Coordinates of C-alpha atoms in Angstrom, one line a residue:
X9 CA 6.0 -21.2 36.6
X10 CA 3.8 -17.9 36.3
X11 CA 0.6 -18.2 34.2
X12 CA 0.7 -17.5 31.2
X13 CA -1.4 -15.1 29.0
X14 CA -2.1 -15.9 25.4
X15 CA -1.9 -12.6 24.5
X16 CA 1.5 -12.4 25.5
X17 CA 2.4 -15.2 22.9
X18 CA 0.7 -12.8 20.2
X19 CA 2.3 -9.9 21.2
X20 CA 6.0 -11.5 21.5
X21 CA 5.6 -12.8 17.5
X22 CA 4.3 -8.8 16.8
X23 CA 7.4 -7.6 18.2
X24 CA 9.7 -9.9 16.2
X25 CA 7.1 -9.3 13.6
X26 CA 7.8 -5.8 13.3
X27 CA 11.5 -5.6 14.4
X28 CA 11.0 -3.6 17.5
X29 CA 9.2 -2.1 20.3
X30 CA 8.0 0.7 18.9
X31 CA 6.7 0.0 15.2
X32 CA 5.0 -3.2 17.4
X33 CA 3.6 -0.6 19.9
X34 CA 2.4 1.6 16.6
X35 CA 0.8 -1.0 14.9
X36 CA -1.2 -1.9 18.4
X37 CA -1.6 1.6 19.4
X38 CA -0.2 1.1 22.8
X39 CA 2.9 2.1 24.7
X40 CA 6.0 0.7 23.9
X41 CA 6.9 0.0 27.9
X42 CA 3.2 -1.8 28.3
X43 CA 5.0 -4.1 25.0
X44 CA 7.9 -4.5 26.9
X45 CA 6.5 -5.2 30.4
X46 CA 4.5 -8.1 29.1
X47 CA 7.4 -9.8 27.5
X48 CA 9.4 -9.2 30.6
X49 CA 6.6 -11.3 32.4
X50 CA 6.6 -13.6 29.3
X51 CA 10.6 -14.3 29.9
X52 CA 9.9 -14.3 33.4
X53 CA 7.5 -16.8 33.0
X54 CA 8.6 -19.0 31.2
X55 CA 12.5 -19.1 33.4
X56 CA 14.4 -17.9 30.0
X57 CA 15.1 -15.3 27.6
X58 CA 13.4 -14.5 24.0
X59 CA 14.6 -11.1 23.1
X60 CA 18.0 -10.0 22.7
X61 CA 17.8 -6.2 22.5
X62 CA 19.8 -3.2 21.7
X63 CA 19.8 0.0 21.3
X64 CA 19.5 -0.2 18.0
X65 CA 17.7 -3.6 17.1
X66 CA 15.4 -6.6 18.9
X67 CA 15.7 -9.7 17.3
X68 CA 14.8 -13.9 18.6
X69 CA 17.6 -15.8 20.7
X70 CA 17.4 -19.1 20.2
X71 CA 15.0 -20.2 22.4
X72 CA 12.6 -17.2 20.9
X73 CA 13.1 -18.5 17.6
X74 CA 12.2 -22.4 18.3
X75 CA 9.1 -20.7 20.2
X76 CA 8.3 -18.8 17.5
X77 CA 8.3 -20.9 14.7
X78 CA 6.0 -23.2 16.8
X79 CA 3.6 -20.2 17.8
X80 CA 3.1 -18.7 14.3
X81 CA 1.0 -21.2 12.7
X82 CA -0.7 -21.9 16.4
X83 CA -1.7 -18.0 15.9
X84 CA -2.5 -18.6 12.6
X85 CA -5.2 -21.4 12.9
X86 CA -6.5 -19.4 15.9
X87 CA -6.9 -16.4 14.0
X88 CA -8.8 -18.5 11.8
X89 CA -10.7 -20.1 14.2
X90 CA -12.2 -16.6 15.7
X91 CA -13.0 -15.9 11.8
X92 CA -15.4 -18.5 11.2
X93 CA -17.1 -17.3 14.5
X94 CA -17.1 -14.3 13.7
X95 CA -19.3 -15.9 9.8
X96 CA -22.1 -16.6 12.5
X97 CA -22.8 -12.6 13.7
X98 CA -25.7 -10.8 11.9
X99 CA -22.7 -8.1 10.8
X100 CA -19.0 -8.8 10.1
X101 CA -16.5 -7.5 12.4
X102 CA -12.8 -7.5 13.1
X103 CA -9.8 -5.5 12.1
X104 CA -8.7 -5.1 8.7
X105 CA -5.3 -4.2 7.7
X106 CA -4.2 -3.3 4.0
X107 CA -0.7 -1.6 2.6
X108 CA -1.2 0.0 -1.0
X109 CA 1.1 2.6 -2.9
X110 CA 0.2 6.3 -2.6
X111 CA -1.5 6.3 -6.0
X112 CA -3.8 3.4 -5.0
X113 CA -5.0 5.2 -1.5
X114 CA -5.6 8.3 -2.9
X115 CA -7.9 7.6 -5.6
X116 CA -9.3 4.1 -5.5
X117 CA -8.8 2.1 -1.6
X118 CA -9.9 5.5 0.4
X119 CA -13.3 6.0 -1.4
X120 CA -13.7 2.4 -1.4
X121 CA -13.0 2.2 2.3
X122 CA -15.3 5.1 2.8
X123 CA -18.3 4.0 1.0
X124 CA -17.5 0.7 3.4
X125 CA -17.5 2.1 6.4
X126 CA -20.7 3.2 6.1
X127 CA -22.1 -0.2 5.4
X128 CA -20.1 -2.0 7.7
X129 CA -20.1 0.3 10.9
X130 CA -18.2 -2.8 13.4
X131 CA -15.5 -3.2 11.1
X132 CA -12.0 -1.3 11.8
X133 CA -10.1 -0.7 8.6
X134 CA -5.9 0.3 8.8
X135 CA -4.5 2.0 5.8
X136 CA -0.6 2.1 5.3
X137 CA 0.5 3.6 2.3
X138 CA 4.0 2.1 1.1
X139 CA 5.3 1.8 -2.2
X140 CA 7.6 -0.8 -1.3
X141 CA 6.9 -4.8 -2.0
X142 CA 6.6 -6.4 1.0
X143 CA 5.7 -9.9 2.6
X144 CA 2.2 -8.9 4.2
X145 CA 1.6 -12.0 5.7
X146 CA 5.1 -11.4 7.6
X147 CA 3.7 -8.2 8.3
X148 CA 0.7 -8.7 9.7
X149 CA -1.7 -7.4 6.6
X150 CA -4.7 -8.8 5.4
X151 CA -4.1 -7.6 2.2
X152 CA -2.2 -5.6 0.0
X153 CA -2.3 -3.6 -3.6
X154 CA 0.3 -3.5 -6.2
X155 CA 0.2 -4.1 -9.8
X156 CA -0.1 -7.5 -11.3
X157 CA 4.0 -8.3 -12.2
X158 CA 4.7 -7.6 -8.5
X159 CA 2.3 -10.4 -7.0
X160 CA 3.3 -13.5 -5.1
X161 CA 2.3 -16.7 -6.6
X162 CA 0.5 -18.2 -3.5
X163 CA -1.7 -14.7 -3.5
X164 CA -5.3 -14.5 -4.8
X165 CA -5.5 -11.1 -6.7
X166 CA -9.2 -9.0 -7.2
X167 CA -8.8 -6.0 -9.8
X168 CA -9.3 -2.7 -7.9
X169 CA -10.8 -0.2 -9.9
X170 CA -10.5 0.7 -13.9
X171 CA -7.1 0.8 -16.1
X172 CA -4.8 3.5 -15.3
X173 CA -3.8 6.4 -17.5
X174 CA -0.6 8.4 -17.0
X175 CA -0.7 12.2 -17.8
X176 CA 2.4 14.7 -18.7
X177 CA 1.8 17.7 -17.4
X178 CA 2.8 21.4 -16.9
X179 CA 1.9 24.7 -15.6
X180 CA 0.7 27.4 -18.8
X181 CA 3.4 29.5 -17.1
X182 CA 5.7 27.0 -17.9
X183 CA 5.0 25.8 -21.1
X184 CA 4.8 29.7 -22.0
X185 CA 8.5 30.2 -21.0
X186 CA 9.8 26.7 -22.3
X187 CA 8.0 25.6 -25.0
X188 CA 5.4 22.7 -25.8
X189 CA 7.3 19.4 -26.8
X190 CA 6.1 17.3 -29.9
X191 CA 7.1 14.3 -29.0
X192 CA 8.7 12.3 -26.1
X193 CA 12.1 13.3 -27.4
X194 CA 11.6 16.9 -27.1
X195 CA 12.0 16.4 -23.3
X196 CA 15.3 16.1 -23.9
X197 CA 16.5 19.8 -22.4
X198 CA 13.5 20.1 -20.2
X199 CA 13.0 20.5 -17.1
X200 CA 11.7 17.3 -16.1
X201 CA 10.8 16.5 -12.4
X202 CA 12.5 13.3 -11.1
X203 CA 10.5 10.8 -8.7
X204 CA 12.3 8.3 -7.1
X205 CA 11.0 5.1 -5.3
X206 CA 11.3 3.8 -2.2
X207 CA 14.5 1.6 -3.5
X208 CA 16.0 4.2 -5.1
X209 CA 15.5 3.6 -8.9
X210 CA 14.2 6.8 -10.4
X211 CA 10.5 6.5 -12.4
X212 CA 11.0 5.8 -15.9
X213 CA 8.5 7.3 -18.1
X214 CA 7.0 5.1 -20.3
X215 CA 4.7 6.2 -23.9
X216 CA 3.1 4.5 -26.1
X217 CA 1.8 5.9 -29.8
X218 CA -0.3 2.7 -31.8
X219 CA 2.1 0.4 -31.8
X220 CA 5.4 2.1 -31.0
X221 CA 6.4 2.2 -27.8
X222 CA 9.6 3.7 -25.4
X223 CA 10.8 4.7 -22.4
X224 CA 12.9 7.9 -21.1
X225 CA 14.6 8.5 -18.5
X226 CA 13.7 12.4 -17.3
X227 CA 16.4 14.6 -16.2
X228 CA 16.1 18.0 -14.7
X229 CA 17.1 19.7 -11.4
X230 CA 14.2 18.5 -8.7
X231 CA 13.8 15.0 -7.4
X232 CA 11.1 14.6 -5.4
X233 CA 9.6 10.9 -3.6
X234 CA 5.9 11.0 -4.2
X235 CA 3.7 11.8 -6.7
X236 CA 1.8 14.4 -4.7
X237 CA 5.1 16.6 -4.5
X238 CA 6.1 16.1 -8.3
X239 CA 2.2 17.1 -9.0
X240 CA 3.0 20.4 -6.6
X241 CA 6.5 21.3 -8.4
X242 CA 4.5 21.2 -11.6
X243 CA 1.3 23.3 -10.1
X244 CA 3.9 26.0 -8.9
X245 CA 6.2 25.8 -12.8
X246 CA 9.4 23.8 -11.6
X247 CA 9.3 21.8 -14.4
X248 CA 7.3 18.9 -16.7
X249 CA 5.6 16.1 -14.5
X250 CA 5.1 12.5 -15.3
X251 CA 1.5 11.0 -12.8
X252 CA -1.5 9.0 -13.1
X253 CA -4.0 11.7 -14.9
X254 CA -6.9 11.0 -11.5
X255 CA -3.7 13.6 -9.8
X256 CA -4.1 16.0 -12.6
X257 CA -7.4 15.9 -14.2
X258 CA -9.1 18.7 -12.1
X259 CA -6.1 21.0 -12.6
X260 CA -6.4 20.7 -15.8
X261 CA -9.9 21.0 -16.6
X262 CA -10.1 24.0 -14.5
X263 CA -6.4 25.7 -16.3
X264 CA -3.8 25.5 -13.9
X265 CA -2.0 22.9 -15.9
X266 CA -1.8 21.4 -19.5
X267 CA -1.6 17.9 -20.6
X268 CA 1.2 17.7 -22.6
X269 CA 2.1 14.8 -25.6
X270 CA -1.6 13.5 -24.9
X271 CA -1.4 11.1 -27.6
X272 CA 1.7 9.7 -26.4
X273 CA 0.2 8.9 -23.1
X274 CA 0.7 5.3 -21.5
X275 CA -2.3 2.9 -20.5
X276 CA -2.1 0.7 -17.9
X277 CA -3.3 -2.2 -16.2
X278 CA -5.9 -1.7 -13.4
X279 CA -4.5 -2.5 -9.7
X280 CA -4.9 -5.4 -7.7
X281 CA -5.7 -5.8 -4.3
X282 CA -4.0 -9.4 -3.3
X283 CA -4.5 -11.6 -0.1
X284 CA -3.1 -14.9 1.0
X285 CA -4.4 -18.0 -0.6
X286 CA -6.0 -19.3 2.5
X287 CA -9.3 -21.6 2.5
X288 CA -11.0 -19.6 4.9
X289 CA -10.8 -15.3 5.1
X290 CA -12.6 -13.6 7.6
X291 CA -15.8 -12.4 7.6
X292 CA -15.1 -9.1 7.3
X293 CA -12.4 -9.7 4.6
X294 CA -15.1 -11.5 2.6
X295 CA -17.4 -8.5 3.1
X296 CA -14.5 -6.2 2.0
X297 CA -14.1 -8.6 -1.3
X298 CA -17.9 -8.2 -2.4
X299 CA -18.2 -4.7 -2.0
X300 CA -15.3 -3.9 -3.9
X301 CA -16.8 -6.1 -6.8
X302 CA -19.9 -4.5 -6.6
X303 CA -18.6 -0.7 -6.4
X304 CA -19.5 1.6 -9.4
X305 CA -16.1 3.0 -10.1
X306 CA -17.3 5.1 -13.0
X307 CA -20.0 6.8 -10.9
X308 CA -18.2 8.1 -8.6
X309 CA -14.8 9.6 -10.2

């Protein structure tokens, strides 16, 4: 038998992992052929193969799987192991790797990172925005943000940032043509613009006004899948738009929208950024987690 690299063990389970060459190779930032020339020499190696491979898809054989169920806690308890070396350096260092929504990158995880970075200059920080709910252990995060219903049970959840606000907006060019809507069922024969997630359910906008409370689904003629674009449509007069108010609050301030039905507007809770329940997160992780507690939202929005 070949030797065998231990880094070839982690980079078989990132393949799998990730479901192919490439998003592996991405997430590594190396070539996909370097990926697939070490598990060539892993197979090689080891006299049998791991990988059945397509054109369109790379998943265990059997042999793969048995290895892999064995190698991912082995990975695990190393990757804890190098952690609690890591407690011993004068700085924190390491990679972290954290998925969030659009909303929560744009306005609370990026300056947060930021301010971070400049504390912590020998710790690497990788930002994926992705609205969907994923398993992040499975996919190699360190953490992730969502809001509080959408948590796993075995996750320990730290409130990122204040309580959000939504805003209904619209261009004065707009609301000149159309017409200003009293209430929530005046939208009824707007032109509403339609955001759709990731799954394919369109946004329900939700009001509130003291103790009443509804939801309505928008209809109009533009659909668009973030809530940058809907913001744009509603900057250039397609229609009404329905986003957190930190998208719309300097356009409005400065005139090139209106808040619209402000009294009807929808509070909600603050974000959470969630990690797994484990005994022992990294250094860096734990640095992460205390700056974040200590960060003066307020001052800097």
């Amino acid at each position: 038998m070949n030797p065998l690299r231990l880094d070839s063990f982690d980079v078989f389970v990132a393949i799998v992992r990730c479901g192919g060459f490439r998003a592996a190779a991405l997430e590594r930032g190396v070539s996909a052929s370097a990926l697939s020339q070490t598990i060539n020499a892993l197979e090689e190696a080891l006299g049998i193969r791991l990988l059945n491979r397509t054109t369109r898809s790379v998943s265990p054989t059997e042999a793969g799987q048995r290895l892999l169920d064995r190698l991912a806690p082995a990975l695990s308890d190393i990757q804890l192991a190098i952690a609690e070396v890591d407690e011993l350096r004068d700085s924190p260092s390491g990679t972290l790797r954290i998925n969030a929504p659009a909303p929560a990158v744009d306005h609370f995880l990026c300056p947060l990172v930021f301010h971070f970075m400049d504390r912590f200059r020998e710790v690497k920080i990788e930002i994926i925005s992705d609205a969907a709910v994923i398993d992040i252990v499975a996919q190699g995060f360190d953490a992730g943000v969502r809001f509080g219903r959408q948590l796993a049970q075995d996750m320990i959840a730290v409130p990122l940032g204040p309580s959000l606000r939504y805003a209904i907006v619209a261009s004065p060019d707009y609301v000149a043509r159309r017409g200003t809507p009293d209430t929530p069922h005046d939208l009824v024969g707007h032109d509403c613009i339609k955001r759709r997630f990731p799954g394919g359910a369109l946004v329900t906008w939700r009001f509130a006004f003291g103790e009443e409370e509804l939801e309505v689904t928008p209809s109009g003629r533009l659909t668009v899948s973030s809530a940058q674009n809907e913001l744009q449509a509603a900057l250039a007069g397609k229609g009404i738009a329905h986003v957190f108010d930190d998208y719309a609050k300097s356009h409005i301030r400065e005139g090139r929208l209106v808040e619209l039905l402000p009294d009807w507007s929808a509070t909600l809770p603050h974000w959470f950024l969630y990690y797994p329940n484990r005994r022992h997160p990294s250094a860096a992780m734990r640095a992460f987690l205390d700056h974040m507690k200590s960060y003066a939202w307020e001052a800097r929005r």
